[in-house]
JSON list of N, CA and C in Angstrom, two decimals:
[
{"chain": "A", "resi": 1, "resn": "MET", "atom": "N", "xyz": [-5.17, -28.71, 4.24]},
{"chain": "A", "resi": 1, "resn": "MET", "atom": "CA", "xyz": [-4.37, -27.55, 4.61]},
{"chain": "A", "resi": 1, "resn": "MET", "atom": "C", "xyz": [-3.63, -26.96, 3.41]},
{"chain": "A", "resi": 2, "resn": "PRO", "atom": "N", "xyz": [-3.01, -27.78, 2.54]},
{"chain": "A", "resi": 2, "resn": "PRO", "atom": "CA", "xyz": [-2.28, -27.19, 1.39]},
{"chain": "A", "resi": 2, "resn": "PRO", "atom": "C", "xyz": [-3.20, -26.37, 0.48]},
{"chain": "A", "resi": 3, "resn": "LEU", "atom": "N", "xyz": [-4.45, -26.81, 0.31]},
{"chain": "A", "resi": 3, "resn": "LEU", "atom": "CA", "xyz": [-5.38, -26.08, -0.55]},
{"chain": "A", "resi": 3, "resn": "LEU", "atom": "C", "xyz": [-5.67, -24.69, 0.02]},
{"chain": "A", "resi": 4, "resn": "ARG", "atom": "N", "xyz": [-5.83, -24.63, 1.33]},
{"chain": "A", "resi": 4, "resn": "ARG", "atom": "CA", "xyz": [-6.08, -23.34, 1.98]},
{"chain": "A", "resi": 4, "resn": "ARG", "atom": "C", "xyz": [-4.88, -22.41, 1.82]},
{"chain": "A", "resi": 5, "resn": "HIS", "atom": "N", "xyz": [-3.69, -22.96, 2.01]},
{"chain": "A", "resi": 5, "resn": "HIS", "atom": "CA", "xyz": [-2.46, -22.17, 1.87]},
{"chain": "A", "resi": 5, "resn": "HIS", "atom": "C", "xyz": [-2.33, -21.66, 0.44]},
{"chain": "A", "resi": 6, "resn": "SER", "atom": "N", "xyz": [-2.68, -22.50, -0.52]},
{"chain": "A", "resi": 6, "resn": "SER", "atom": "CA", "xyz": [-2.62, -22.12, -1.93]},
{"chain": "A", "resi": 6, "resn": "SER", "atom": "C", "xyz": [-3.60, -20.99, -2.23]},
{"chain": "A", "resi": 7, "resn": "ALA", "atom": "N", "xyz": [-4.79, -21.06, -1.66]},
{"chain": "A", "resi": 7, "resn": "ALA", "atom": "CA", "xyz": [-5.80, -20.02, -1.89]},
{"chain": "A", "resi": 7, "resn": "ALA", "atom": "C", "xyz": [-5.34, -18.69, -1.29]},
{"chain": "A", "resi": 8, "resn": "ILE", "atom": "N", "xyz": [-4.74, -18.75, -0.10]},
{"chain": "A", "resi": 8, "resn": "ILE", "atom": "CA", "xyz": [-4.25, -17.53, 0.55]},
{"chain": "A", "resi": 8, "resn": "ILE", "atom": "C", "xyz": [-3.13, -16.92, -0.28]},
{"chain": "A", "resi": 9, "resn": "SER", "atom": "N", "xyz": [-2.21, -17.75, -0.76]},
{"chain": "A", "resi": 9, "resn": "SER", "atom": "CA", "xyz": [-1.11, -17.26, -1.59]},
{"chain": "A", "resi": 9, "resn": "SER", "atom": "C", "xyz": [-1.63, -16.62, -2.87]},
{"chain": "A", "resi": 10, "resn": "SER", "atom": "N", "xyz": [-2.61, -17.27, -3.48]},
{"chain": "A", "resi": 10, "resn": "SER", "atom": "CA", "xyz": [-3.19, -16.76, -4.72]},
{"chain": "A", "resi": 10, "resn": "SER", "atom": "C", "xyz": [-3.87, -15.41, -4.48]},
{"chain": "A", "resi": 11, "resn": "ALA", "atom": "N", "xyz": [-4.61, -15.30, -3.39]},
{"chain": "A", "resi": 11, "resn": "ALA", "atom": "CA", "xyz": [-5.28, -14.04, -3.06]},
{"chain": "A", "resi": 11, "resn": "ALA", "atom": "C", "xyz": [-4.26, -12.94, -2.79]},
{"chain": "A", "resi": 12, "resn": "SER", "atom": "N", "xyz": [-3.20, -13.29, -2.09]},
{"chain": "A", "resi": 12, "resn": "SER", "atom": "CA", "xyz": [-2.16, -12.30, -1.79]},
{"chain": "A", "resi": 12, "resn": "SER", "atom": "C", "xyz": [-1.52, -11.78, -3.08]},
{"chain": "A", "resi": 13, "resn": "LEU", "atom": "N", "xyz": [-1.25, -12.68, -4.01]},
{"chain": "A", "resi": 13, "resn": "LEU", "atom": "CA", "xyz": [-0.65, -12.27, -5.28]},
{"chain": "A", "resi": 13, "resn": "LEU", "atom": "C", "xyz": [-1.60, -11.40, -6.08]},
{"chain": "A", "resi": 14, "resn": "THR", "atom": "N", "xyz": [-2.89, -11.72, -6.04]},
{"chain": "A", "resi": 14, "resn": "THR", "atom": "CA", "xyz": [-3.88, -10.92, -6.76]},
{"chain": "A", "resi": 14, "resn": "THR", "atom": "C", "xyz": [-3.94, -9.51, -6.18]},
{"chain": "A", "resi": 15, "resn": "ILE", "atom": "N", "xyz": [-3.96, -9.41, -4.87]},
{"chain": "A", "resi": 15, "resn": "ILE", "atom": "CA", "xyz": [-4.00, -8.09, -4.21]},
{"chain": "A", "resi": 15, "resn": "ILE", "atom": "C", "xyz": [-2.74, -7.31, -4.55]},
{"chain": "A", "resi": 16, "resn": "LEU", "atom": "N", "xyz": [-1.60, -7.98, -4.50]},
{"chain": "A", "resi": 16, "resn": "LEU", "atom": "CA", "xyz": [-0.33, -7.32, -4.81]},
{"chain": "A", "resi": 16, "resn": "LEU", "atom": "C", "xyz": [-0.33, -6.81, -6.26]},
{"chain": "A", "resi": 17, "resn": "ALA", "atom": "N", "xyz": [-0.83, -7.63, -7.18]},
{"chain": "A", "resi": 17, "resn": "ALA", "atom": "CA", "xyz": [-0.88, -7.23, -8.59]},
{"chain": "A", "resi": 17, "resn": "ALA", "atom": "C", "xyz": [-1.78, -6.01, -8.77]},
{"chain": "A", "resi": 18, "resn": "CYS", "atom": "N", "xyz": [-2.90, -5.96, -8.06]},
{"chain": "A", "resi": 18, "resn": "CYS", "atom": "CA", "xyz": [-3.81, -4.81, -8.15]},
{"chain": "A", "resi": 18, "resn": "CYS", "atom": "C", "xyz": [-3.14, -3.55, -7.62]},
{"chain": "A", "resi": 19, "resn": "ILE", "atom": "N", "xyz": [-2.45, -3.67, -6.50]},
{"chain": "A", "resi": 19, "resn": "ILE", "atom": "CA", "xyz": [-1.76, -2.52, -5.92]},
{"chain": "A", "resi": 19, "resn": "ILE", "atom": "C", "xyz": [-0.69, -2.01, -6.87]},
{"chain": "A", "resi": 20, "resn": "VAL", "atom": "N", "xyz": [0.08, -2.92, -7.43]},
{"chain": "A", "resi": 20, "resn": "VAL", "atom": "CA", "xyz": [1.15, -2.52, -8.35]},
{"chain": "A", "resi": 20, "resn": "VAL", "atom": "C", "xyz": [0.57, -1.84, -9.58]},
{"chain": "A", "resi": 21, "resn": "SER", "atom": "N", "xyz": [-0.52, -2.38, -10.13]},
{"chain": "A", "resi": 21, "resn": "SER", "atom": "CA", "xyz": [-1.10, -1.77, -11.33]},
{"chain": "A", "resi": 21, "resn": "SER", "atom": "C", "xyz": [-1.69, -0.39, -11.01]},
{"chain": "A", "resi": 22, "resn": "LEU", "atom": "N", "xyz": [-2.26, -0.23, -9.82]},
{"chain": "A", "resi": 22, "resn": "LEU", "atom": "CA", "xyz": [-2.78, 1.09, -9.44]},
{"chain": "A", "resi": 22, "resn": "LEU", "atom": "C", "xyz": [-1.65, 2.08, -9.22]},
{"chain": "A", "resi": 23, "resn": "MET", "atom": "N", "xyz": [-0.57, 1.63, -8.59]},
{"chain": "A", "resi": 23, "resn": "MET", "atom": "CA", "xyz": [0.56, 2.52, -8.30]},
{"chain": "A", "resi": 23, "resn": "MET", "atom": "C", "xyz": [1.26, 2.94, -9.59]},
{"chain": "A", "resi": 24, "resn": "ASP", "atom": "N", "xyz": [1.07, 2.16, -10.65]},
{"chain": "A", "resi": 24, "resn": "ASP", "atom": "CA", "xyz": [1.73, 2.45, -11.91]},
{"chain": "A", "resi": 24, "resn": "ASP", "atom": "C", "xyz": [1.08, 3.64, -12.63]},
{"chain": "A", "resi": 25, "resn": "GLN", "atom": "N", "xyz": [-0.13, 4.00, -12.22]},
{"chain": "A", "resi": 25, "resn": "GLN", "atom": "CA", "xyz": [-0.81, 5.12, -12.86]},
{"chain": "A", "resi": 25, "resn": "GLN", "atom": "C", "xyz": [-0.34, 6.43, -12.24]},
{"chain": "A", "resi": 26, "resn": "PRO", "atom": "N", "xyz": [0.07, 7.40, -13.04]},
{"chain": "A", "resi": 26, "resn": "PRO", "atom": "CA", "xyz": [0.63, 8.66, -12.54]},
{"chain": "A", "resi": 26, "resn": "PRO", "atom": "C", "xyz": [-0.25, 9.39, -11.54]},
{"chain": "A", "resi": 27, "resn": "THR", "atom": "N", "xyz": [-1.56, 9.42, -11.79]},
{"chain": "A", "resi": 27, "resn": "THR", "atom": "CA", "xyz": [-2.46, 10.14, -10.87]},
{"chain": "A", "resi": 27, "resn": "THR", "atom": "C", "xyz": [-2.45, 9.50, -9.50]},
{"chain": "A", "resi": 28, "resn": "ILE", "atom": "N", "xyz": [-2.53, 8.18, -9.46]},
{"chain": "A", "resi": 28, "resn": "ILE", "atom": "CA", "xyz": [-2.53, 7.46, -8.19]},
{"chain": "A", "resi": 28, "resn": "ILE", "atom": "C", "xyz": [-1.19, 7.66, -7.49]},
{"chain": "A", "resi": 29, "resn": "ARG", "atom": "N", "xyz": [-0.10, 7.62, -8.26]},
{"chain": "A", "resi": 29, "resn": "ARG", "atom": "CA", "xyz": [1.23, 7.78, -7.69]},
{"chain": "A", "resi": 29, "resn": "ARG", "atom": "C", "xyz": [1.37, 9.16, -7.04]},
{"chain": "A", "resi": 30, "resn": "ARG", "atom": "N", "xyz": [0.87, 10.19, -7.75]},
{"chain": "A", "resi": 30, "resn": "ARG", "atom": "CA", "xyz": [0.93, 11.56, -7.21]},
{"chain": "A", "resi": 30, "resn": "ARG", "atom": "C", "xyz": [0.11, 11.67, -5.93]},
{"chain": "A", "resi": 31, "resn": "GLU", "atom": "N", "xyz": [-1.07, 11.08, -5.95]},
{"chain": "A", "resi": 31, "resn": "GLU", "atom": "CA", "xyz": [-1.95, 11.12, -4.79]},
{"chain": "A", "resi": 31, "resn": "GLU", "atom": "C", "xyz": [-1.29, 10.42, -3.61]},
{"chain": "A", "resi": 32, "resn": "TYR", "atom": "N", "xyz": [-0.70, 9.26, -3.86]},
{"chain": "A", "resi": 32, "resn": "TYR", "atom": "CA", "xyz": [-0.03, 8.50, -2.80]},
{"chain": "A", "resi": 32, "resn": "TYR", "atom": "C", "xyz": [1.13, 9.31, -2.23]},
{"chain": "A", "resi": 33, "resn": "ARG", "atom": "N", "xyz": [1.89, 9.95, -3.11]},
{"chain": "A", "resi": 33, "resn": "ARG", "atom": "CA", "xyz": [3.04, 10.75, -2.66]},
{"chain": "A", "resi": 33, "resn": "ARG", "atom": "C", "xyz": [2.54, 11.90, -1.79]},
{"chain": "A", "resi": 34, "resn": "SER", "atom": "N", "xyz": [1.42, 12.50, -2.18]},
{"chain": "A", "resi": 34, "resn": "SER", "atom": "CA", "xyz": [0.85, 13.61, -1.43]},
{"chain": "A", "resi": 34, "resn": "SER", "atom": "C", "xyz": [0.40, 13.16, -0.04]},
{"chain": "A", "resi": 35, "resn": "ILE", "atom": "N", "xyz": [-0.26, 12.01, 0.03]},
{"chain": "A", "resi": 35, "resn": "ILE", "atom": "CA", "xyz": [-0.72, 11.47, 1.31]},
{"chain": "A", "resi": 35, "resn": "ILE", "atom": "C", "xyz": [0.48, 11.15, 2.20]},
{"chain": "A", "resi": 36, "resn": "THR", "atom": "N", "xyz": [1.50, 10.54, 1.60]},
{"chain": "A", "resi": 36, "resn": "THR", "atom": "CA", "xyz": [2.70, 10.17, 2.36]},
{"chain": "A", "resi": 36, "resn": "THR", "atom": "C", "xyz": [3.41, 11.42, 2.87]},
{"chain": "A", "resi": 37, "resn": "ALA", "atom": "N", "xyz": [3.54, 12.43, 2.03]},
{"chain": "A", "resi": 37, "resn": "ALA", "atom": "CA", "xyz": [4.21, 13.67, 2.42]},
{"chain": "A", "resi": 37, "resn": "ALA", "atom": "C", "xyz": [3.43, 14.34, 3.56]},
{"chain": "A", "resi": 38, "resn": "ALA", "atom": "N", "xyz": [2.11, 14.34, 3.46]},
{"chain": "A", "resi": 38, "resn": "ALA", "atom": "CA", "xyz": [1.29, 14.96, 4.51]},
{"chain": "A", "resi": 38, "resn": "ALA", "atom": "C", "xyz": [1.45, 14.21, 5.83]},
{"chain": "A", "resi": 39, "resn": "ALA", "atom": "N", "xyz": [1.53, 12.89, 5.76]},
{"chain": "A", "resi": 39, "resn": "ALA", "atom": "CA", "xyz": [1.66, 12.08, 6.98]},
{"chain": "A", "resi": 39, "resn": "ALA", "atom": "C", "xyz": [2.99, 12.33, 7.67]},
{"chain": "A", "resi": 40, "resn": "TYR", "atom": "N", "xyz": [4.04, 12.53, 6.90]},
{"chain": "A", "resi": 40, "resn": "TYR", "atom": "CA", "xyz": [5.37, 12.68, 7.49]},
{"chain": "A", "resi": 40, "resn": "TYR", "atom": "C", "xyz": [5.78, 14.14, 7.71]},
{"chain": "A", "resi": 41, "resn": "SER", "atom": "N", "xyz": [4.98, 15.09, 7.24]},
{"chain": "A", "resi": 41, "resn": "SER", "atom": "CA", "xyz": [5.37, 16.48, 7.41]},
{"chain": "A", "resi": 41, "resn": "SER", "atom": "C", "xyz": [4.80, 17.09, 8.69]},
{"chain": "A", "resi": 42, "resn": "GLN", "atom": "N", "xyz": [3.90, 16.35, 9.34]},
{"chain": "A", "resi": 42, "resn": "GLN", "atom": "CA", "xyz": [3.32, 16.85, 10.59]},
{"chain": "A", "resi": 42, "resn": "GLN", "atom": "C", "xyz": [4.35, 16.74, 11.72]},
{"chain": "A", "resi": 43, "resn": "PRO", "atom": "N", "xyz": [4.45, 17.75, 12.57]},
{"chain": "A", "resi": 43, "resn": "PRO", "atom": "CA", "xyz": [5.39, 17.65, 13.69]},
{"chain": "A", "resi": 43, "resn": "PRO", "atom": "C", "xyz": [4.95, 16.56, 14.67]},
{"chain": "A", "resi": 44, "resn": "SER", "atom": "N", "xyz": [5.90, 15.86, 15.20]},
{"chain": "A", "resi": 44, "resn": "SER", "atom": "CA", "xyz": [5.56, 14.80, 16.15]},
{"chain": "A", "resi": 44, "resn": "SER", "atom": "C", "xyz": [5.43, 15.39, 17.55]},
{"chain": "A", "resi": 45, "resn": "VAL", "atom": "N", "xyz": [4.63, 14.75, 18.36]},
{"chain": "A", "resi": 45, "resn": "VAL", "atom": "CA", "xyz": [4.42, 15.19, 19.74]},
{"chain": "A", "resi": 45, "resn": "VAL", "atom": "C", "xyz": [5.61, 14.71, 20.57]},
{"chain": "A", "resi": 46, "resn": "VAL", "atom": "N", "xyz": [6.22, 15.63, 21.30]},
{"chain": "A", "resi": 46, "resn": "VAL", "atom": "CA", "xyz": [7.38, 15.28, 22.12]},
{"chain": "A", "resi": 46, "resn": "VAL", "atom": "C", "xyz": [7.02, 15.49, 23.59]},
{"chain": "A", "resi": 47, "resn": "GLN", "atom": "N", "xyz": [7.16, 14.44, 24.36]},
{"chain": "A", "resi": 47, "resn": "GLN", "atom": "CA", "xyz": [6.90, 14.54, 25.80]},
{"chain": "A", "resi": 47, "resn": "GLN", "atom": "C", "xyz": [8.14, 15.08, 26.50]},
{"chain": "A", "resi": 48, "resn": "ILE", "atom": "N", "xyz": [7.95, 16.06, 27.36]},
{"chain": "A", "resi": 48, "resn": "ILE", "atom": "CA", "xyz": [9.10, 16.63, 28.09]},
{"chain": "A", "resi": 48, "resn": "ILE", "atom": "C", "xyz": [8.98, 16.29, 29.56]}
]
């Protein structure tokens, strides 16, 4: 069990490191900001 937990932790750290390195690039950061802005700028559906 400890070996499996260690592998999962290692994979999680690797994925996190990749995300951080990608987010550090200005083009990716701009694109992410654009996607986020588009997602939150849409009006929400309100039930009356």
